The first five atom37 places (N, CA, C, CB, O) and aatype in JSON, in Angstrom:
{
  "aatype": [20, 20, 20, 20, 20, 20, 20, 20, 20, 20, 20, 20, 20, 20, 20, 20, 20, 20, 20, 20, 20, 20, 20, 20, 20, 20, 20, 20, 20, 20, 20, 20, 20, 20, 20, 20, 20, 20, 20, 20, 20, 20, 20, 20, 20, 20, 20],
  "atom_mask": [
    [1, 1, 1, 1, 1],
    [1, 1, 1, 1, 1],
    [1, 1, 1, 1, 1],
    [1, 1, 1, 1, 1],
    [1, 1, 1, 1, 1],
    [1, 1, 1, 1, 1],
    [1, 1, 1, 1, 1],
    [1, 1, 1, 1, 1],
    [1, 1, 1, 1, 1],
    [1, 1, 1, 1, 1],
    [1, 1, 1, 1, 1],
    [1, 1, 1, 1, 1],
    [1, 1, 1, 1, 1],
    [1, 1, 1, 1, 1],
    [1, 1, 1, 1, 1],
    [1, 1, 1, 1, 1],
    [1, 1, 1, 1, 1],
    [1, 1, 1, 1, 1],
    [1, 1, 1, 1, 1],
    [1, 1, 1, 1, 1],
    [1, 1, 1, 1, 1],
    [1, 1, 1, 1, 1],
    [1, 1, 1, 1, 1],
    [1, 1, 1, 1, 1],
    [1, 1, 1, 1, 1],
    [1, 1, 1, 1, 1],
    [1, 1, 1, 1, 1],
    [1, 1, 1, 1, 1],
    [1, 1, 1, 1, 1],
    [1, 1, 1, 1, 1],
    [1, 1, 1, 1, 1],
    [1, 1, 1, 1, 1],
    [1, 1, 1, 1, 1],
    [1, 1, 1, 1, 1],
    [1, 1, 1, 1, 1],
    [1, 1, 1, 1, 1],
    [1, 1, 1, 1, 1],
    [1, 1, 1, 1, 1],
    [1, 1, 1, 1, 1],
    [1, 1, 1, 1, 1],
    [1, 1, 1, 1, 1],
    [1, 1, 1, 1, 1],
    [1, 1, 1, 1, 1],
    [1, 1, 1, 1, 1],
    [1, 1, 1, 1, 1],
    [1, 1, 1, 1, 1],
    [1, 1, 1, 1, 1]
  ],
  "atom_positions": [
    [[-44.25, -15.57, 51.39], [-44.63, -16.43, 52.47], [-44.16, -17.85, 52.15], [-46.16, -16.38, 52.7], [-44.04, -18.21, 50.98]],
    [[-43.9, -18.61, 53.08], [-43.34, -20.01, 52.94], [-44.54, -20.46, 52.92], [-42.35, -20.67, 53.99], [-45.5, -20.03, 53.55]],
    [[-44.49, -21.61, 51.97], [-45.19, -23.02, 52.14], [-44.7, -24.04, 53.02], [-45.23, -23.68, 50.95], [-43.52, -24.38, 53.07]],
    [[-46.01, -24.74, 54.02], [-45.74, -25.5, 54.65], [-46.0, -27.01, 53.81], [-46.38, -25.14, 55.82], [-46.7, -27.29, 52.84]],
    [[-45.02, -27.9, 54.74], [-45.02, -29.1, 53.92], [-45.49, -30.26, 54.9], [-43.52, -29.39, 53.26], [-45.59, -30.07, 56.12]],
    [[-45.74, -31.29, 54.36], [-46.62, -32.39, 55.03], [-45.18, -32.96, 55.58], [-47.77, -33.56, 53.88], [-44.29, -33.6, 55.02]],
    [[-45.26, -32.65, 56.44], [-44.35, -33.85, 58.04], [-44.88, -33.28, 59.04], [-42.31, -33.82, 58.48], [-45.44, -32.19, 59.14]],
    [[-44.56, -34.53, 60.2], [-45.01, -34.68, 61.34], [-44.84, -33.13, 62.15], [-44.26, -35.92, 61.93], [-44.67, -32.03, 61.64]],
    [[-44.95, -33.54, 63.7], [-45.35, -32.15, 64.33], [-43.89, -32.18, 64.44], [-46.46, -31.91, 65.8], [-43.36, -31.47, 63.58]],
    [[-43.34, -32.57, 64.95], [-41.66, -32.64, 65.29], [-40.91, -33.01, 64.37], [-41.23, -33.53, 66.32], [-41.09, -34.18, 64.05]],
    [[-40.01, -32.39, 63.74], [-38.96, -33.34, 63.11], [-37.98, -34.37, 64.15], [-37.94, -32.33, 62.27], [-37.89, -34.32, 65.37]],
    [[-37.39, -35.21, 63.28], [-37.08, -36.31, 64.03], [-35.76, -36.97, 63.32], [-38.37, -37.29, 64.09], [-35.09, -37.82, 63.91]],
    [[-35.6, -36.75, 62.66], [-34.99, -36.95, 61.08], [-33.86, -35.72, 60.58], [-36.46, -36.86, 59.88], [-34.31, -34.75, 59.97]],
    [[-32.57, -35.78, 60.83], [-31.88, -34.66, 59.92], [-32.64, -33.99, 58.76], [-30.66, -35.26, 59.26], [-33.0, -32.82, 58.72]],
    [[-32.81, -34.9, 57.85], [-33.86, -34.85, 56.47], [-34.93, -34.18, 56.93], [-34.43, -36.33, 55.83], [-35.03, -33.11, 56.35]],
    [[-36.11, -34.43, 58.06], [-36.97, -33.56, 58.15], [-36.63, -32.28, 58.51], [-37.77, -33.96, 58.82], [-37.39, -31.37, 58.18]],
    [[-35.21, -31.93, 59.38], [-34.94, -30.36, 60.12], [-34.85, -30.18, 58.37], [-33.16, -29.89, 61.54], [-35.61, -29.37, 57.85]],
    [[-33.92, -30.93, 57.53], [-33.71, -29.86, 56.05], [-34.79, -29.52, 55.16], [-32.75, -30.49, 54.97], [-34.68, -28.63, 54.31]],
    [[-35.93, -30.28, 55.37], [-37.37, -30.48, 54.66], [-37.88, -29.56, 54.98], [-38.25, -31.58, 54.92], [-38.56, -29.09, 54.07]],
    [[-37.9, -28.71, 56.36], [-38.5, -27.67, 56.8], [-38.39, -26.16, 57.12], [-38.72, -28.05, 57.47], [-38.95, -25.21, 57.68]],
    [[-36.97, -26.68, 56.17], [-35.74, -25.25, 55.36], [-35.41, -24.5, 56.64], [-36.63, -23.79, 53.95], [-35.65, -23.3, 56.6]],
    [[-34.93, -24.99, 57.71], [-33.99, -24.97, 59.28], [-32.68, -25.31, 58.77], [-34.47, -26.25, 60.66], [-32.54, -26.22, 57.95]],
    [[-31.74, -24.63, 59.2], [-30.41, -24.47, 59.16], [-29.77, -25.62, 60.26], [-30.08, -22.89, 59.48], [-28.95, -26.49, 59.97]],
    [[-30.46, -25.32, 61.76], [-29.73, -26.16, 62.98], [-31.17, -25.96, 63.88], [-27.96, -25.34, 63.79], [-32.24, -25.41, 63.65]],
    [[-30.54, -26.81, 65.19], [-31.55, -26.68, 66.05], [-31.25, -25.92, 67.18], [-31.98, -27.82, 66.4], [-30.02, -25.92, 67.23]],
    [[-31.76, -25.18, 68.24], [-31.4, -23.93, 69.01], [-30.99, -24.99, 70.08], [-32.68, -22.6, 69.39], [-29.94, -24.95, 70.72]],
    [[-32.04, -26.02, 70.19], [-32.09, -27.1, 71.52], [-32.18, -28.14, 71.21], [-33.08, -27.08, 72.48], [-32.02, -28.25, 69.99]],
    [[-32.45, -29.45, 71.92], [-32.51, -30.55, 71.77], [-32.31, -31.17, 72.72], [-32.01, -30.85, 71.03], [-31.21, -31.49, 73.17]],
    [[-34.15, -31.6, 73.42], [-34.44, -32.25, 74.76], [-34.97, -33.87, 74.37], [-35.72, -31.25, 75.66], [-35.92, -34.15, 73.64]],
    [[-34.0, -34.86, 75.14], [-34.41, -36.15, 75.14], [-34.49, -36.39, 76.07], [-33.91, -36.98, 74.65], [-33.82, -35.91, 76.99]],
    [[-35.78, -37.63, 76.2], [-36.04, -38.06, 77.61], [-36.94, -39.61, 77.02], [-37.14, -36.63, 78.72], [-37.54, -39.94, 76.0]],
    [[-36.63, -40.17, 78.2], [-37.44, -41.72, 77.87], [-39.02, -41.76, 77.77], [-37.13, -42.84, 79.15], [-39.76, -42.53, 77.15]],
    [[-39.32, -40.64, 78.63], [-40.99, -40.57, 78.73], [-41.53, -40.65, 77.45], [-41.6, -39.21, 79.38], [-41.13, -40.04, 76.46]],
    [[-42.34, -41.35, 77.52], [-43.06, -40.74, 76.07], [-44.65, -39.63, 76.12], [-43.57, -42.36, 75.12], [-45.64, -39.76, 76.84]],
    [[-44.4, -38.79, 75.29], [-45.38, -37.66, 75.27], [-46.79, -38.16, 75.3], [-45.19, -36.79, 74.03], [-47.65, -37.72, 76.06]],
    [[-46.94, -38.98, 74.54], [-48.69, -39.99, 75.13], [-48.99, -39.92, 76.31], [-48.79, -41.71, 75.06], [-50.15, -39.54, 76.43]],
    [[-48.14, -40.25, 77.92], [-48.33, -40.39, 78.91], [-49.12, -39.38, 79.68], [-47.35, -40.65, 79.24], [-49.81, -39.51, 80.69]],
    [[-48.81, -38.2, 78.85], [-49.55, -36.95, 79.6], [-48.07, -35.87, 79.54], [-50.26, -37.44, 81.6], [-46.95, -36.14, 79.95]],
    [[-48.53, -34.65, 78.91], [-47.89, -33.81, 78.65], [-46.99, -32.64, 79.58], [-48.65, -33.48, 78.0], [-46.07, -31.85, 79.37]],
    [[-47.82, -33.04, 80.71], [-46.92, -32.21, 82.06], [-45.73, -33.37, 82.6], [-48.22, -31.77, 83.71], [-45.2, -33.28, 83.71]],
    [[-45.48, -34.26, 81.78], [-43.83, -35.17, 82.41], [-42.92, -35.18, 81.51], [-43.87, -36.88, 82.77], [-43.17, -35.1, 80.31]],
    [[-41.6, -35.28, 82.06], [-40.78, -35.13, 81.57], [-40.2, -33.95, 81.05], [-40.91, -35.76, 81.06], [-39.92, -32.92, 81.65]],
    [[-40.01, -34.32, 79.48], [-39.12, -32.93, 78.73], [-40.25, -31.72, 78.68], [-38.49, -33.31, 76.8], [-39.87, -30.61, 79.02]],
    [[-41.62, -31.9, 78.27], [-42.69, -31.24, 78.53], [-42.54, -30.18, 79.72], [-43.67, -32.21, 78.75], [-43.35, -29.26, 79.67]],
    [[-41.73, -30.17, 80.66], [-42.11, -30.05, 81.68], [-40.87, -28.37, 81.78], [-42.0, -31.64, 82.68], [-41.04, -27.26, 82.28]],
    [[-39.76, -28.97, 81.05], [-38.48, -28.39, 80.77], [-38.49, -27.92, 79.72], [-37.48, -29.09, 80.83], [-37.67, -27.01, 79.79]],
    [[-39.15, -27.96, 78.15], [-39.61, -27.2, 77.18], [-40.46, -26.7, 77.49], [-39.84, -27.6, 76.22], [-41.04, -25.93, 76.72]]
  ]
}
């Protein structure tokens, strides 16, 4: 079983995708909203 390691919920960081022993990413949704605002806008909406 893997051990999980202390970083955030998202990586954000090349260094964190490699920290969390991920090869690549499948996707990768940007948007200006920020997720605080309420979780049904934006990329939320499309992830």
């Amino acid at each position: 079983m893997k051990s999980h390691r202390n970083i955030d919920f998202l990586p954000t960081t090349l260094k964190e995708v490699k920290a969390l022993g991920w090869e690549q990413l499948d996707v990768i949704l940007i948007s200006g909203d920020a997720y605080v605002d309420h979780p049904s806008f934006g990329v939320a909406v499309i992830g």
